[in-house]
Coordinates of N, CA and C in Angstrom, one line a residue:
X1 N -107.7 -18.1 92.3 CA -107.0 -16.9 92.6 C -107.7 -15.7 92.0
X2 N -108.7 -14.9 93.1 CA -108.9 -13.7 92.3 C -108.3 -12.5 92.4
X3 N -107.9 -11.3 91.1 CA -107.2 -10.2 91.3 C -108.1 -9.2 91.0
X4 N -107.8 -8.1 91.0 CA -108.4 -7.1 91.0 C -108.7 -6.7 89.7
X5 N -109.8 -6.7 89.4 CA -110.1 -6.8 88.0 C -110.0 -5.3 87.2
X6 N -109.4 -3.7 87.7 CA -108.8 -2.8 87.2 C -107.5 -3.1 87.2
X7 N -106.7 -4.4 87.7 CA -105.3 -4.6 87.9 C -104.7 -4.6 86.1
X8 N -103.8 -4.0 85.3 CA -103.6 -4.2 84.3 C -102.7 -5.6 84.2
X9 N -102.5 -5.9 83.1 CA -101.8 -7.3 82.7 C -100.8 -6.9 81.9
X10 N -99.4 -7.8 82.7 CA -98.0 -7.6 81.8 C -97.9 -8.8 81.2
X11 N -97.8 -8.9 79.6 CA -97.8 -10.0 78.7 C -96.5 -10.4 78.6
X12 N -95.4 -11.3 78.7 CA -94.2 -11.3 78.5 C -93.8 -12.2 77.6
X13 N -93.2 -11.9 76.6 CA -93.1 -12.3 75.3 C -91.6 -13.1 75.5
X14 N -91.4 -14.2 75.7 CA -89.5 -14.8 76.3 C -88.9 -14.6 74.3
X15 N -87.6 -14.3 74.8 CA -86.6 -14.4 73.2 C -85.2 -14.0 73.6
X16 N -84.4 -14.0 72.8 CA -83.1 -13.0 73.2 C -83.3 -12.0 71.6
X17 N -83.0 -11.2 72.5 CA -82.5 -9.6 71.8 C -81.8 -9.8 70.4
X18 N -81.6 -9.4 69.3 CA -81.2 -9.5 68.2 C -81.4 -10.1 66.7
X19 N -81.2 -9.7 66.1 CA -81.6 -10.4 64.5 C -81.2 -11.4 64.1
X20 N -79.9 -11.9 64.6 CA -79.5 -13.8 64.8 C -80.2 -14.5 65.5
X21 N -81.0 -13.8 66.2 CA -82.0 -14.9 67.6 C -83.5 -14.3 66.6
X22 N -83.9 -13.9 66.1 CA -85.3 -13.4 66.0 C -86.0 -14.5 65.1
X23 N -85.4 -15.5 64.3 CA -86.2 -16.5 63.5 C -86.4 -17.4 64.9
X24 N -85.3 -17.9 66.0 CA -85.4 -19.2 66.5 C -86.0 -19.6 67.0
X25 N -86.7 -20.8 67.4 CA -87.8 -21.5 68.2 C -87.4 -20.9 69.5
X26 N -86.6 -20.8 69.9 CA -86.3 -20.1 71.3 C -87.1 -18.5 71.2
X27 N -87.3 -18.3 70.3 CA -87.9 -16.6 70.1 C -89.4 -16.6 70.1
X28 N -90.2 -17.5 69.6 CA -91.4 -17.4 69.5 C -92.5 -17.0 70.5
X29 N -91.7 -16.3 71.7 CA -92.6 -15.6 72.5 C -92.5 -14.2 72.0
X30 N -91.6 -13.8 70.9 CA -90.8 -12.7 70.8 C -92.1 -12.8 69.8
X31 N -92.4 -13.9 68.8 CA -93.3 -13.7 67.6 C -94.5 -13.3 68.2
X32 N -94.7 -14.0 69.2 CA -96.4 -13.6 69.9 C -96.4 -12.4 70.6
X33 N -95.8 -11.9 71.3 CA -95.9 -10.2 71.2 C -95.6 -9.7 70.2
X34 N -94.9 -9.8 69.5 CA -95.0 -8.9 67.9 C -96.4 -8.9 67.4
X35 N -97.0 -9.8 67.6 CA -98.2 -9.6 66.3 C -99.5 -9.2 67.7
X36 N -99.3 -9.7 69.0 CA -100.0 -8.8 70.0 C -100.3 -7.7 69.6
X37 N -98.6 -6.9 69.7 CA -98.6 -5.5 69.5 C -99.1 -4.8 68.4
X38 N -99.1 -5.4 67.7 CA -99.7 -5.0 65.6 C -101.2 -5.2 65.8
X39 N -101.7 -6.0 66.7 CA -103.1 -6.4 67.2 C -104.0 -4.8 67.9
X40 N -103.1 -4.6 68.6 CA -103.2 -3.3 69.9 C -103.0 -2.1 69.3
X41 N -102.2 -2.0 68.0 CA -101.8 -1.0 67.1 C -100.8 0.0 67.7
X42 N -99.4 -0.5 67.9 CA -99.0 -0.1 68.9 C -97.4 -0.6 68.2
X43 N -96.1 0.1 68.6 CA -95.3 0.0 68.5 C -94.2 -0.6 69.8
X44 N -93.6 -1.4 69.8 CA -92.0 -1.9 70.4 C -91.4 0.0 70.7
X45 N -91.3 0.1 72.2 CA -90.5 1.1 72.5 C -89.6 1.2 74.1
X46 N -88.4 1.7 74.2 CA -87.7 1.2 75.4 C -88.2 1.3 76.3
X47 N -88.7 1.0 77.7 CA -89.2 1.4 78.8 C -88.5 1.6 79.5
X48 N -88.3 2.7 79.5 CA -87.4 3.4 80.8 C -85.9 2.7 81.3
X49 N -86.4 3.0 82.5 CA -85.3 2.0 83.0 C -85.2 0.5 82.9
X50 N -86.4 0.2 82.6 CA -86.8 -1.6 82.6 C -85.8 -2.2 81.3
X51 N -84.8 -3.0 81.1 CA -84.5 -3.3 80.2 C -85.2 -4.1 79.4
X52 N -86.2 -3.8 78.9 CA -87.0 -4.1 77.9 C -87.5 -3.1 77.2
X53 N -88.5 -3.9 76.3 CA -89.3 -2.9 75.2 C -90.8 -3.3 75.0
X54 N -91.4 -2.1 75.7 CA -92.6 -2.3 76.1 C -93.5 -1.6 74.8
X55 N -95.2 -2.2 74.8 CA -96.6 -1.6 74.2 C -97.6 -1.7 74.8
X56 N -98.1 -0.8 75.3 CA -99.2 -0.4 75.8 C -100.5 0.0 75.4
X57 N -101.5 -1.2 75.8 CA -102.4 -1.0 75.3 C -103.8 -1.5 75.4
X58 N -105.0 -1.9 75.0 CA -106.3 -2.4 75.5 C -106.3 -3.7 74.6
X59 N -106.8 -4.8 75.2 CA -107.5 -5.5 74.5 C -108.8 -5.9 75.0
X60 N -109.7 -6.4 74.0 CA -111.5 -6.6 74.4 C -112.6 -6.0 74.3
X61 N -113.3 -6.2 74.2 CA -114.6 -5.3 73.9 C -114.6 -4.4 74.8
X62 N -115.4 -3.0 74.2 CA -115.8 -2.2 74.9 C -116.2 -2.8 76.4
X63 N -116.4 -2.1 77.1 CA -117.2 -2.4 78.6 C -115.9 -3.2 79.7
X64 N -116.7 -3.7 80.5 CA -116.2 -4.5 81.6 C -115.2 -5.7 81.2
X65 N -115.3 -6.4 80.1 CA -113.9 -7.0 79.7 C -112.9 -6.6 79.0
X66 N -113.0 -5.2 79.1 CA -111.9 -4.6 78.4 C -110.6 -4.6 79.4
X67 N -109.3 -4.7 78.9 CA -108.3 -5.0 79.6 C -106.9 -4.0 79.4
X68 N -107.0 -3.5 80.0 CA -105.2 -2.6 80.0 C -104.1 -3.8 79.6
X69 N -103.5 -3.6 79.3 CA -102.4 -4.7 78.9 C -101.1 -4.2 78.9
X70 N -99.6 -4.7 79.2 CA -98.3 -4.0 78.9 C -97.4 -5.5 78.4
X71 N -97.5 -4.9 76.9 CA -96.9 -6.3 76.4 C -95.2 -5.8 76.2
X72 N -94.3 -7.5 76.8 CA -93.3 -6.2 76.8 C -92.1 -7.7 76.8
X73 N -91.3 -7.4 76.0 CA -89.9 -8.2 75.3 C -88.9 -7.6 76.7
X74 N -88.5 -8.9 77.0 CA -87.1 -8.1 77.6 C -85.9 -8.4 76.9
X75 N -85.1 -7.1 77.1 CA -83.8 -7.5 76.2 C -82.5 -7.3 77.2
X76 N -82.5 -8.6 78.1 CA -81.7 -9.3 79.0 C -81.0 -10.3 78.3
X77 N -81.9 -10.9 77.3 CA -81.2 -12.4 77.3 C -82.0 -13.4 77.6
X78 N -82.7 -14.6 77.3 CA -83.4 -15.2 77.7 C -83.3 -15.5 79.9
X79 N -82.2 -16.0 79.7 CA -82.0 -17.0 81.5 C -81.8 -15.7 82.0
X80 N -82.1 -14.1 81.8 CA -81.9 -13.0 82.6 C -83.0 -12.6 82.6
X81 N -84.6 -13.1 81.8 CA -86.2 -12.3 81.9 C -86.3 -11.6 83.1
X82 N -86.1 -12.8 83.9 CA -86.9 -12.2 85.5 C -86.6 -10.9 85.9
X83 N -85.1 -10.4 85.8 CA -85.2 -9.1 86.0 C -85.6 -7.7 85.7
X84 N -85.9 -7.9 84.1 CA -86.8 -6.8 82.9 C -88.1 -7.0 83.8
X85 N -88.8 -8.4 83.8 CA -90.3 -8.8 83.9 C -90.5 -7.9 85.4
X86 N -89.6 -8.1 86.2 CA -89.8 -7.8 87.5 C -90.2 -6.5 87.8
X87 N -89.1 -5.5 87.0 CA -88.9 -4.1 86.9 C -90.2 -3.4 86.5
X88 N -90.7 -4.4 85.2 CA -92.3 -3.7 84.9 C -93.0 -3.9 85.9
X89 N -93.0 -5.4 86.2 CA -94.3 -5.5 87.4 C -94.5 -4.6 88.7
X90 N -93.3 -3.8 88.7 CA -92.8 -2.7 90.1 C -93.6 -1.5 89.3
X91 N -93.3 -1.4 88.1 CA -93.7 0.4 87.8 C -94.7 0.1 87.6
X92 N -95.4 -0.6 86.9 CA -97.1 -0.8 86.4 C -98.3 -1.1 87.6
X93 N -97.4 -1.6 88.7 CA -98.1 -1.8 90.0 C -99.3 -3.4 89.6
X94 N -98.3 -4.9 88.6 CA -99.3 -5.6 87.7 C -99.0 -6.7 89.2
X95 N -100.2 -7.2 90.0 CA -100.0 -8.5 90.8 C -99.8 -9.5 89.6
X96 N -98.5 -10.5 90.5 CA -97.9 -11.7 90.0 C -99.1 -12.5 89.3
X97 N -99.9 -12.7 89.7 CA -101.4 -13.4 89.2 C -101.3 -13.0 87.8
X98 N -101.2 -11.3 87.4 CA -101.5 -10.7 86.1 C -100.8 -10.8 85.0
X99 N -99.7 -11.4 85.4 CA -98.3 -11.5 84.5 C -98.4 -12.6 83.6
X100 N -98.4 -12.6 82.5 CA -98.5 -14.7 81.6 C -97.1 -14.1 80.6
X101 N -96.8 -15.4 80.9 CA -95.1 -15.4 80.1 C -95.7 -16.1 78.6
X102 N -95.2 -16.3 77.9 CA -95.4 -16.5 76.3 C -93.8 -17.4 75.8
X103 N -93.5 -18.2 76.1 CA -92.6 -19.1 75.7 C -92.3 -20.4 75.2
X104 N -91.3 -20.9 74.5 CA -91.3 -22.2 73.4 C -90.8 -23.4 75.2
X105 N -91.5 -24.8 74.4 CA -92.0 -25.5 75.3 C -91.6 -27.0 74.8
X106 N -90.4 -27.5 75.5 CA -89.8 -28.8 74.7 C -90.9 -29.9 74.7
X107 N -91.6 -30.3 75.3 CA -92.0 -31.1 76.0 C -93.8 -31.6 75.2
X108 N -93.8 -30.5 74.8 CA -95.5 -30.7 73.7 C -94.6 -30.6 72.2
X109 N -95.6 -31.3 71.3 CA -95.3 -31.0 69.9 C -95.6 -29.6 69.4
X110 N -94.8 -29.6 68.6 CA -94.7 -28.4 67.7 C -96.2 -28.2 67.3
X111 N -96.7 -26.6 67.8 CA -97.3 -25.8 67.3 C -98.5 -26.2 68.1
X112 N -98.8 -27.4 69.7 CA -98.9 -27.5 70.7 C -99.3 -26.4 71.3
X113 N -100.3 -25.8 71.9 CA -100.6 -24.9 73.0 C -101.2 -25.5 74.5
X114 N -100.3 -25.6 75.4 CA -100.6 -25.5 76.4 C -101.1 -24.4 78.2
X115 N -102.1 -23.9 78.3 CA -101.9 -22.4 79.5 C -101.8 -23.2 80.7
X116 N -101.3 -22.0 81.5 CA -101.3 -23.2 82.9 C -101.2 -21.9 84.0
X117 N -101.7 -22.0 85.1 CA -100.9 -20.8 86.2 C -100.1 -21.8 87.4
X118 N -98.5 -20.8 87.5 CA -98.2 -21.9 88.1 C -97.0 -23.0 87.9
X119 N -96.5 -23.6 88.9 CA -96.0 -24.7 88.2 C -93.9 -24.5 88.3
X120 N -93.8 -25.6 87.6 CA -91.8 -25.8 87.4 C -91.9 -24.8 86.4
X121 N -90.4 -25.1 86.4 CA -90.2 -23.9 85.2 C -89.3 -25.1 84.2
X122 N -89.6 -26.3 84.5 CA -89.1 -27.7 83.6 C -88.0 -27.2 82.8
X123 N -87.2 -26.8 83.2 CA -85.7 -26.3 82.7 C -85.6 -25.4 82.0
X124 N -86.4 -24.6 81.5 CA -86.4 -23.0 81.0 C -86.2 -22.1 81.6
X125 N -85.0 -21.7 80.9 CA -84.2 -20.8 82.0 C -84.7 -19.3 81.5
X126 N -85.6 -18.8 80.8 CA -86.5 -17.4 80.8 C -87.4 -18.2 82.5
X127 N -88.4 -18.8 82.5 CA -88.6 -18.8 83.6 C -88.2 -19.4 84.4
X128 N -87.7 -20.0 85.0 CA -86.5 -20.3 86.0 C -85.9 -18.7 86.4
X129 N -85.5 -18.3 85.5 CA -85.0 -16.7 86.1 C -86.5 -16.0 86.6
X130 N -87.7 -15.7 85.7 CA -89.2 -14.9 86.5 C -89.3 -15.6 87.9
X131 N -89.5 -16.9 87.9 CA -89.4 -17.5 89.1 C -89.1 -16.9 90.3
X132 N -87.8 -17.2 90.1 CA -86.2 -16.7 91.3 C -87.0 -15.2 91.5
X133 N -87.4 -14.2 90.7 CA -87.1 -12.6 90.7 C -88.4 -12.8 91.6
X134 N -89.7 -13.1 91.1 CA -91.4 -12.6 91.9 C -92.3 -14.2 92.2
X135 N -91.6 -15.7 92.1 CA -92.9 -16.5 92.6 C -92.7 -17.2 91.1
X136 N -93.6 -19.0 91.3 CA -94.2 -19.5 90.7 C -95.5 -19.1 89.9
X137 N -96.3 -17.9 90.8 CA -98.1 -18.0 90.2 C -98.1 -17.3 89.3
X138 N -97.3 -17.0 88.2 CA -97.2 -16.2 87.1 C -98.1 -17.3 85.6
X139 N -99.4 -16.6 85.0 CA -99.7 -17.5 83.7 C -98.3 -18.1 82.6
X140 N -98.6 -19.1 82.2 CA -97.9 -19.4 81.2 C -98.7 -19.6 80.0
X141 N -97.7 -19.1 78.9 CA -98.4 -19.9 77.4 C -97.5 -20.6 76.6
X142 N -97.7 -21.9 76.9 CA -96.2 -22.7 76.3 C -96.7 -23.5 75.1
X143 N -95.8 -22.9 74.2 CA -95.7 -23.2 73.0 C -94.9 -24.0 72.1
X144 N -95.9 -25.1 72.0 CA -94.7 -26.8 71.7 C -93.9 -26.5 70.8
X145 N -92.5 -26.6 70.2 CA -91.7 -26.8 69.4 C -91.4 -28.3 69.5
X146 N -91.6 -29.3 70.3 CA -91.2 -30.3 70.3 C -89.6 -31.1 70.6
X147 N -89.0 -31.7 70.9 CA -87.8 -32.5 71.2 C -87.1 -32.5 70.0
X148 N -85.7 -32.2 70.3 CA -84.3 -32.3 69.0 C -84.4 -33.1 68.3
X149 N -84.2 -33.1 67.2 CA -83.7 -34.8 66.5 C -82.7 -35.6 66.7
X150 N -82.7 -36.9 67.1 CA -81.6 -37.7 67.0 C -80.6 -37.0 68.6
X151 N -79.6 -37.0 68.2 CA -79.0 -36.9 69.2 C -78.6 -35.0 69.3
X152 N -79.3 -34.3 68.6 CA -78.8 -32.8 68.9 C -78.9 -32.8 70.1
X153 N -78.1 -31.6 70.9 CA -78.6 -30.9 72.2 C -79.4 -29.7 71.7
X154 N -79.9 -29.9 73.3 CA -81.4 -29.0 73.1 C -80.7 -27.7 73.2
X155 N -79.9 -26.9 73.1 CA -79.1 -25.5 73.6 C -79.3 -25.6 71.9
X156 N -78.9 -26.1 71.3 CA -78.4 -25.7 69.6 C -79.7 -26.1 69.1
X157 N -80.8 -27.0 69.8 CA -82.0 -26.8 68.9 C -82.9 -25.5 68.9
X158 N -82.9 -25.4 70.3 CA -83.9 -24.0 70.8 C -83.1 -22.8 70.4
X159 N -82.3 -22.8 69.7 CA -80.7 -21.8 69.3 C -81.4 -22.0 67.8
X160 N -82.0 -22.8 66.7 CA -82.1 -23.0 65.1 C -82.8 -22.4 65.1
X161 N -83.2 -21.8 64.0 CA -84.8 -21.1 63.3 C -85.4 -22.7 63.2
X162 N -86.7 -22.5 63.2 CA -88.0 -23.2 62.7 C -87.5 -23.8 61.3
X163 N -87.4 -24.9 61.2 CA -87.5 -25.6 59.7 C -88.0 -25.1 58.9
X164 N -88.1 -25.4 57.4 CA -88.4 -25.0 56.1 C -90.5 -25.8 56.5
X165 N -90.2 -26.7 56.5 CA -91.3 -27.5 56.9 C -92.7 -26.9 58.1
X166 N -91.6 -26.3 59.1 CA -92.6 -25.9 60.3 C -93.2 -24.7 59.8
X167 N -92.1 -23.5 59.2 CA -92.7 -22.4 58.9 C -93.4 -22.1 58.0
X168 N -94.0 -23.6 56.8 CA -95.1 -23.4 56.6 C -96.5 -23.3 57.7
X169 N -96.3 -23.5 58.8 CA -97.2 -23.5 59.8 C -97.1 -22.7 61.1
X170 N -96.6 -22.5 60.8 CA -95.8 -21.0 61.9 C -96.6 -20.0 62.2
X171 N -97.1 -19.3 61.2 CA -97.6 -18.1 61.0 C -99.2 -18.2 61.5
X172 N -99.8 -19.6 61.1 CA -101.4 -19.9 62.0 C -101.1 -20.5 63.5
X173 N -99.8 -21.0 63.8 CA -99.8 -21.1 65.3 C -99.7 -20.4 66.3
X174 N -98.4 -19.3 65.3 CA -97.9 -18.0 66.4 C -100.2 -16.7 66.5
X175 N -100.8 -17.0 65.5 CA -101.9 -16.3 66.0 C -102.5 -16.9 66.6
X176 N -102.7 -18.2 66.7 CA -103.1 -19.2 67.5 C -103.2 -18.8 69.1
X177 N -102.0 -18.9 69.2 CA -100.8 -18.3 70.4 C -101.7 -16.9 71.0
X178 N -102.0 -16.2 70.0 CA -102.0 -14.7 70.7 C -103.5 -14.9 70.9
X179 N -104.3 -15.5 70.0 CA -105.7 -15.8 70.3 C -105.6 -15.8 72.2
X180 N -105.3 -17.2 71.9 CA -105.2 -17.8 73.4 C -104.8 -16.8 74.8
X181 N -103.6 -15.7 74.6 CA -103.2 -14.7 75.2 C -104.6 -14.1 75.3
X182 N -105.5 -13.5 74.4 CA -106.5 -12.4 74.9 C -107.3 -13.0 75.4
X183 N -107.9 -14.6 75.2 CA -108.9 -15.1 75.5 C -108.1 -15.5 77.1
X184 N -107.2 -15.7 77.6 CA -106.8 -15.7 78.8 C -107.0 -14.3 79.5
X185 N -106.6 -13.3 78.7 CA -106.6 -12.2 80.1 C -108.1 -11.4 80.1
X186 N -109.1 -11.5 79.0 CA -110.3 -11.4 78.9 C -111.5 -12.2 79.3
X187 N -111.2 -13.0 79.3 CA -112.4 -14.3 79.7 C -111.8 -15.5 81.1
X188 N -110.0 -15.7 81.3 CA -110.1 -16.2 82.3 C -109.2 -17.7 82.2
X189 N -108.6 -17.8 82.9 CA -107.8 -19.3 82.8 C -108.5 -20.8 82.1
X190 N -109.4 -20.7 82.6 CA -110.4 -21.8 82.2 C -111.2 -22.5 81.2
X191 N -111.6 -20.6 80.7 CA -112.3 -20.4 79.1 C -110.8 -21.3 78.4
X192 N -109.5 -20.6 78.5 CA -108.8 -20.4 77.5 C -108.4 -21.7 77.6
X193 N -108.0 -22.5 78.4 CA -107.6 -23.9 78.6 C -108.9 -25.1 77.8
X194 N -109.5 -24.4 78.1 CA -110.5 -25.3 77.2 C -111.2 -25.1 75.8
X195 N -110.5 -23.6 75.4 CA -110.7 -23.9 74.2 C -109.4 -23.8 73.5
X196 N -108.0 -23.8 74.3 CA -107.0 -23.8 73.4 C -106.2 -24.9 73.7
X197 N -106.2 -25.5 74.7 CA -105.4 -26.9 75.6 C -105.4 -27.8 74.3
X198 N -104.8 -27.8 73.5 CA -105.2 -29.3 72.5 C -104.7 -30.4 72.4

């Protein structure tokens, strides 16, 4: 799928809104745009009408892989993204191709990176809702937290902060994470799959 290579990129960071949700494995799309944004040198600010909170900004070397970027939190609620994500993709004028979501991923182990374009939305209801609002062909960057223990349900796991144990490793995965993010919208689906797929 090629796009238009002046087309800018909307980064979407999945979490819910608030300082009770900001430690939890459910938020860690919320951690990878945060340190995007600290990357880009750039502040979290409301976008307009879009209910989110957008940063604007470049990433990449000088020249021809330099990249416009709009990294941007929605503060819907997780299973409500699609409508914030949608709203930017209308004012920024970003093709669905340009968009990569940033969200926790039951299904790989913790601290796990997998990109993909495309695809289910395997019961995550941040994308399950992008889906519904603009298509399947949106990037993803899914980031393993891994399966509940024992018999928890997964609503109260993806609902916990990160363990005492994980968040010693937290902080090299979540840049891990954003590595992967530039080396996707600068070099390309393929580069990044192969050197971050692990």
């Amino acid at each position: 799928m090629t796009t238009d290579a002046n087309a800018p990129w909307l980064i979407a960071g999945l979490g819910n809104p608030g300082p009770e949700y900001a430690a939890n494995r459910h938020n860690v799309g919320f951690m990878v745009a945060d340190l995007l944004a600290e990357r880009v040198g750039g502040r979290f600010k409301r976008a307009g009408k879009a209910q989110a909170q957008v940063v604007e900004g470049r990433i990449g070397p000088p020249g021809p892989a330099n990249r416009r970027v709009i990294l941007a939190k929605p503060m819907s609620y997780m299973n409500l993204s699609g409508g914030p994500v949608n709203a930017l993709k209308d004012f920024y004028k970003v093709p669905v191709a340009n968009i990569v979501a940033i969200h926790d991923e039951l299904d790989i182990d913790y601290g796990v990176l997998r990109l993909k374009l495309g695809g289910g939305d395997n019961g995550h209801n941040g994308l399950k809702s992008m889906t519904k609002a603009f298509g399947s062909d949106y990037h993803r960057v899914r980031f393993g937290i891994g399966r509940p223990p024992g018999r928890m349900q997964v609503a109260d796991f993806v609902l916990k902060d990160f363990s005492s144990a994980e968040r010693k490793e937290l902080d090299y995965f979540v840049d891990r994470a954003a590595d992967a993010v530039e080396c996707l919208v600068i070099e390309g689906l393929e580069r990044a799959q192969s050197t971050y797929n692990s």
